[in-house]
Short mmCIF file of C-alpha atoms in Angstrom, two decimals:
data_model
loop_
_atom_site.label_atom_id
_atom_site.label_comp_id
_atom_site.label_asym_id
_atom_site.label_seq_id
_atom_site.Cartn_x
_atom_site.Cartn_y
_atom_site.Cartn_z
CA ILE A 1 -25.10 30.61 -72.96
CA PHE A 2 -27.69 29.43 -75.37
CA ASN A 3 -27.41 32.62 -77.47
CA GLY A 4 -26.36 31.73 -80.92
CA LEU A 5 -27.09 28.03 -80.50
CA ASN A 6 -29.90 28.29 -82.99
CA LYS A 7 -27.34 27.75 -85.76
CA PRO A 8 -26.19 24.17 -86.33
CA ASP A 9 -22.50 25.08 -86.41
CA ASN A 10 -22.73 26.89 -83.10
CA CYS A 11 -24.54 23.92 -81.53
CA HIS A 12 -21.91 21.60 -82.89
CA VAL A 13 -19.06 23.69 -81.39
CA TYR A 14 -20.88 23.99 -78.04
CA LEU A 15 -21.48 20.24 -77.86
CA GLN A 16 -17.92 19.49 -78.97
CA LYS A 17 -16.42 21.77 -76.24
CA THR A 18 -18.79 20.34 -73.62
CA ASP A 19 -17.88 16.83 -74.69
CA GLU A 20 -14.13 17.68 -74.52
CA LEU A 21 -14.57 19.13 -71.02
CA ILE A 22 -16.39 16.02 -69.83
CA LEU A 23 -13.73 13.76 -71.39
CA LYS A 24 -10.94 15.79 -69.68
CA ASN A 25 -12.66 15.21 -66.36
CA MET A 26 -13.55 11.50 -66.79
CA ASP A 27 -10.50 10.21 -64.89
CA LYS A 28 -11.20 12.72 -62.12
CA ILE A 29 -14.86 11.69 -62.03
CA GLU A 30 -13.79 8.07 -61.64
CA ASP A 31 -11.31 8.99 -58.86
CA PHE A 32 -14.04 11.01 -57.13
CA SER A 33 -16.43 8.05 -57.36
CA LYS A 34 -13.83 5.95 -55.50
CA GLY A 35 -13.70 8.46 -52.62
CA ASN A 36 -10.84 10.70 -53.69
CA LEU A 37 -11.81 14.11 -52.32
CA THR A 38 -8.63 15.83 -53.49
CA VAL A 39 -9.60 15.97 -57.19
CA ASN A 40 -10.02 19.35 -58.83
CA PHE A 41 -12.19 19.34 -61.95
CA ASN A 42 -11.36 21.39 -65.03
CA SER A 43 -14.15 23.97 -65.21
CA HIS A 44 -13.03 26.69 -67.63
CA GLY A 45 -15.64 28.13 -69.91
CA TYR A 46 -19.25 29.16 -69.58
CA SER A 47 -21.11 26.03 -70.54
CA GLU A 48 -23.50 24.18 -68.30
CA ALA A 49 -20.85 21.45 -67.92
CA SER A 50 -18.32 24.10 -66.77
CA LYS A 51 -20.82 25.33 -64.18
CA LEU A 52 -21.43 21.73 -63.06
CA PHE A 53 -17.69 21.06 -62.60
CA SER A 54 -17.19 24.42 -60.87
CA THR A 55 -20.04 23.56 -58.49
CA LEU A 56 -18.48 20.12 -57.85
CA ASN A 57 -15.14 21.84 -57.07
CA SER A 58 -16.92 24.08 -54.54
CA ALA A 59 -18.72 21.09 -53.03
CA LEU A 60 -15.43 19.17 -52.77
CA SER A 61 -13.75 22.17 -51.15
CA ASN A 62 -16.58 22.36 -48.59
CA ILE A 63 -16.35 18.62 -47.94
CA ARG A 64 -12.57 18.86 -47.44
CA ASN A 65 -13.05 21.76 -45.00
CA MET A 66 -15.68 19.78 -43.10
CA MET A 67 -13.38 16.74 -43.02
CA LEU A 68 -10.57 18.93 -41.64
CA LYS A 69 -12.89 20.23 -38.92
CA VAL A 70 -14.03 16.69 -38.11
CA SER A 71 -10.42 15.54 -38.05
CA GLU A 72 -9.48 18.40 -35.71
CA SER A 73 -12.45 17.56 -33.49
CA ILE A 74 -11.36 13.93 -33.41
CA LYS A 75 -7.80 14.95 -32.52
CA SER A 76 -9.12 17.18 -29.74
CA THR A 77 -11.29 14.33 -28.48
CA VAL A 78 -8.33 11.93 -28.60
CA ASN A 79 -6.16 14.43 -26.72
CA ALA A 80 -8.87 14.95 -24.11
CA SER A 81 -9.34 11.18 -23.82
CA THR A 82 -5.60 10.70 -23.44
CA GLY A 83 -5.56 13.34 -20.70
CA ILE A 84 -8.46 11.66 -18.94
CA THR A 85 -6.74 8.29 -19.26
CA HIS A 86 -3.53 9.69 -17.74
CA SER A 87 -5.47 11.36 -14.93
CA THR A 88 -7.40 8.16 -14.27
CA ALA A 89 -4.18 6.12 -14.23
CA LYS A 90 -2.62 8.60 -11.80
CA PHE A 91 -5.75 8.44 -9.63
CA VAL A 92 -5.66 4.62 -9.67
CA ASN A 93 -1.98 4.68 -8.66
CA GLU A 94 -2.79 7.02 -5.79
CA ILE A 95 -5.66 4.78 -4.69
CA ASN A 96 -3.36 1.76 -4.79
CA ALA A 97 -0.78 3.64 -2.71
CA GLN A 98 -3.50 4.54 -0.17
CA LYS A 99 -4.62 0.90 -0.15
CA THR A 100 -1.06 -0.25 0.56
CA TYR A 101 -0.66 2.38 3.29
CA THR A 102 -4.01 1.40 4.84
CA ASN A 103 -3.05 -2.30 4.77
CA ASN A 104 0.27 -1.49 6.44
CA VAL A 105 -1.50 0.54 9.14
CA ALA A 106 -3.98 -2.31 9.68
CA GLU A 107 -1.14 -4.82 10.00
CA SER A 108 0.66 -2.54 12.45
CA LEU A 109 -2.49 -2.09 14.52
CA SER A 110 -3.02 -5.86 14.54
CA GLU A 111 0.54 -6.40 15.77
CA MET A 112 0.07 -3.71 18.41
CA ALA A 113 -3.14 -5.38 19.58
CA LYS A 114 -1.35 -8.73 19.87
CA THR A 115 1.51 -7.09 21.77
CA ILE A 116 -0.93 -5.32 24.11
CA GLN A 117 -2.77 -8.61 24.70
CA GLN A 118 0.49 -10.42 25.45
CA THR A 119 1.61 -7.60 27.75
CA SER A 120 -1.74 -7.74 29.53
CA GLN A 121 -1.45 -11.52 29.95
CA ASN A 122 2.12 -11.15 31.23
CA ALA A 123 1.04 -8.40 33.64
CA SER A 124 -1.81 -10.61 34.87
CA ARG A 125 0.62 -13.50 35.42
CA ALA A 126 3.07 -11.17 37.18
CA SER A 127 0.25 -9.89 39.39
CA LYS A 128 -0.78 -13.47 40.28
CA ASN A 129 2.86 -14.36 40.96
CA ALA A 130 3.29 -11.24 43.13
CA LYS A 131 0.10 -12.09 45.03
CA CYS A 132 1.31 -15.66 45.51
CA SER A 133 4.74 -14.38 46.60
CA LEU A 134 3.06 -12.01 49.05
CA GLU A 135 1.03 -14.89 50.48
CA LYS A 136 4.17 -17.04 50.74
CA ALA A 137 6.03 -14.15 52.34
CA GLY A 138 3.17 -13.79 54.83
CA GLU A 139 3.32 -17.51 55.59
CA GLY A 140 7.11 -17.28 55.90
CA LYS A 141 6.77 -14.36 58.34
CA GLU A 142 4.31 -16.35 60.43
CA LEU A 143 6.80 -19.24 60.54
CA VAL A 144 9.64 -16.91 61.46
CA ASP A 145 7.45 -15.31 64.15
CA LYS A 146 6.51 -18.78 65.52
CA THR A 147 10.13 -19.87 65.38
CA LYS A 148 11.13 -16.71 67.20
CA ASP A 149 8.45 -17.23 69.83
CA GLN A 150 9.54 -20.84 70.27
CA THR A 151 13.19 -19.80 70.41
CA VAL A 152 12.33 -17.27 73.10
CA LYS A 153 10.52 -20.03 75.03
CA VAL A 154 13.50 -22.36 74.58
CA VAL A 155 15.81 -19.62 75.85
CA GLU A 156 13.53 -19.04 78.84
CA ILE A 157 13.44 -22.76 79.55
CA ILE A 158 17.22 -22.99 79.26
CA SER A 159 17.58 -19.94 81.52
CA GLU A 160 15.27 -21.42 84.06
CA SER A 161 17.12 -24.70 83.85
CA ALA A 162 20.44 -22.92 84.26
CA ASP A 163 19.06 -21.07 87.25
CA THR A 164 17.81 -24.30 88.66
CA VAL A 165 21.17 -25.97 88.15
CA LYS A 166 22.94 -23.08 89.86
CA GLU A 167 20.91 -23.38 92.88
#
């Protein structure tokens, strides 16, 4: 590269071409400094400036490839997160359905317990009433038996009186 630069005219041409190359790339350098990674520097020739711009083009290409990989990783992460979110939402819905079902079962069991308690109370009352009725029936039988015995005595007395009157 530096061969032949020992002559003033050659140095002048080299510096002029290098200066032109830098000037052609100034707008791109400014865009790159603002974060534009899509610039492509002019790098034709064999000067040190050409090598610098060629190296910058390679570096930018590597950065773009890395950004694509990072972007793809982010998309994969977002997709996985979305899947997890959907699965979690489905799981929460299933838990809520189980909660509702469990509450319904608990309410049904509570109603059954109340019904069983009422049935038990009614059966207890019916048993007391039956016992009372049995006692009353027993008392009624005793009265009927006494009445029968007294009726038999009255009949005997009337028979004896009739026999006495006949005589």
